[in-house]
Amino acid sequence: MTLLGGRSILTAQQVLPPQMKEAPAWVTNAFTVAQAQSEAMYKEVMKTKLLPRSIQRGLQPKTDWTAGFFPGTLWYLYAYTREDTWKTRAENATALMKGEQNNAFDHDIGFKMYSCYGNGYLLTGNKAYRHIIFRSAKTLTSRYSYKTGLIMSWEPDTKRDWLFPVIIDNMINLELLMEAYKISGDTTLRNIAVSHADKTMKYHYRKNMSCPHVVDYEPETGALRKYDWNNGSDDTTNSTWSRGQSWGLYGYTMMYRETGNLRYLQHAEKIADFLLSHPNMPADMIPYWDYSAPHRSKMRDTSAAAIMASALMELSTYSAQGKEYFEAGEKQLKSLSSPTYLAKPGTHKNFILMHATGNFLRSSELDGALSYADYYFMEGLLRYLKLINGKELYKVAEL
Ligand code: GLY
């Protein structure tokens, strides 16, 4: 155990999963498919120096918000196999992202850098990665406003009448700040993450625990201006964009782990309860693109399912309702691992999961594959394996 910033953390080596005694056939099959697809994808990445985003948009430059997820998937395959080949591949793909540590264009630096450098650091303890994580977190804080108490996700936009837009996805980026806080002891990083999480908890959620994609704030006072959409349904009174609900569930579960603040745990439990009892949750638990709008389309989103399943695995370890959450996450992972959603090796442009939806109303990346669906699927399976083998996932921070 190492002490940094006044709290204890797991060292990198402790995070490497121990050899798993028990792995059901559906899990080993999913990892076999993932390895075949990712090996082929890795060759494309190294040839082009671009990173996979989706079937429809193919490979993209490292500035794309999704660029860190494929290197992150390679780190998870290293965690599963513990083979040096996967480690080298993960290191090579991660190195492509280095320049992004100074990119303050939007909040996506958290997605981009934690998924590759964060996982790489946790799995190897590589000291050079620590500096990059810290620098990336500092870059993210340049988007924080002390007036609003929030990180501005995107730039103001006159066409959309956005002055200080915050999207629910931003909760995920707080993990980069918390990791950098543990590395450096810089409490400003932690305080910014806590402020953003608190304010989002207060203003982004409706009474029934659903949330819209976008909330716009008054930049001088931090007062709420309006609910809006960019993804999910455009009915901002009811829109319950499925991936956004999963981002929130994951974000508050993670913030409980990182702070020990029970309010975050309770918030995550309420989100989970809302989603698990939702009348529009399909029987196989792979959500439609928006829980509020299956009458418009019943298109599924495997990315929403994978993020939710991974979050439920973690939440199950903290909550009194743990058994229910674990079983729900297990059901989602099993569905994702079935031939209905798992790609056949050599197909689907080397992505792992099928039937993921980027943005339904904008007709963008429909019913295809998304690199972040694959990344959270791998993470969820690794968490599942650890839990069924009786291993600890994370230590919760002491307040
Ligand atoms: N963070 C963007 C999305 O989930 O579509």
Short mmCIF file of N, CA, C and O and ligand atoms in Angstrom, two decimals, residues 65 107-108 111 154 167 169 213 231 241 243 247 358 372, ligand 1:
data_model
loop_
_atom_site.label_atom_id
_atom_site.label_comp_id
_atom_site.label_asym_id
_atom_site.label_seq_id
_atom_site.Cartn_x
_atom_site.Cartn_y
_atom_site.Cartn_z
N TRP A 65 -12.62 11.92 -29.82
CA TRP A 65 -12.86 11.62 -28.40
C TRP A 65 -12.75 10.14 -28.07
O TRP A 65 -12.54 9.76 -26.92
N HIS A 107 -13.73 18.47 -23.07
CA HIS A 107 -13.53 17.65 -21.87
C HIS A 107 -13.08 16.23 -22.18
O HIS A 107 -12.78 15.46 -21.28
N ASP A 108 -13.06 15.87 -23.46
CA ASP A 108 -12.83 14.48 -23.83
C ASP A 108 -11.44 13.97 -23.52
O ASP A 108 -11.18 12.77 -23.62
N PHE A 111 -11.65 10.92 -21.30
CA PHE A 111 -11.92 9.66 -21.99
C PHE A 111 -10.64 9.17 -22.67
O PHE A 111 -10.27 8.01 -22.60
N TRP A 154 -18.27 21.30 -23.53
CA TRP A 154 -18.06 21.79 -24.89
C TRP A 154 -18.01 23.31 -24.88
O TRP A 154 -18.39 23.95 -23.90
N ILE A 167 -22.30 18.06 -20.30
CA ILE A 167 -23.00 16.82 -20.69
C ILE A 167 -22.73 15.76 -19.63
O ILE A 167 -21.70 15.77 -18.96
N ASP A 169 -21.88 12.81 -19.84
CA ASP A 169 -20.66 12.04 -20.15
C ASP A 169 -19.46 12.55 -19.37
O ASP A 169 -18.50 11.83 -19.10
N HIS A 213 -29.21 14.73 -21.91
CA HIS A 213 -27.79 14.68 -22.29
C HIS A 213 -27.06 15.96 -21.87
O HIS A 213 -26.03 15.91 -21.23
N ASN A 231 -27.47 14.15 -28.01
CA ASN A 231 -27.69 12.74 -28.27
C ASN A 231 -28.99 12.35 -27.56
O ASN A 231 -29.52 13.12 -26.76
N TRP A 241 -31.59 9.17 -22.68
CA TRP A 241 -30.60 8.59 -23.60
C TRP A 241 -29.85 7.47 -22.87
O TRP A 241 -29.27 7.70 -21.81
N ARG A 243 -27.08 5.65 -23.29
CA ARG A 243 -25.65 5.69 -22.94
C ARG A 243 -25.39 6.74 -21.86
O ARG A 243 -24.55 6.55 -20.99
N TRP A 247 -23.36 6.42 -18.46
CA TRP A 247 -22.22 7.27 -18.05
C TRP A 247 -22.42 7.75 -16.61
O TRP A 247 -21.48 7.76 -15.81
N GLY A 358 -24.42 5.09 -32.27
CA GLY A 358 -23.73 6.35 -31.93
C GLY A 358 -24.73 7.43 -31.57
O GLY A 358 -24.85 7.82 -30.42
N TYR A 372 -15.82 2.19 -27.95
CA TYR A 372 -16.04 2.25 -26.50
C TYR A 372 -16.98 1.15 -26.02
O TYR A 372 -16.92 0.75 -24.86
N1 GLY B 1 -19.34 11.00 -25.15
C1 GLY B 1 -20.09 10.99 -26.33
C2 GLY B 1 -21.04 9.87 -26.45
O1 GLY B 1 -21.19 9.06 -25.55
O2 GLY B 1 -21.67 9.76 -27.48
#
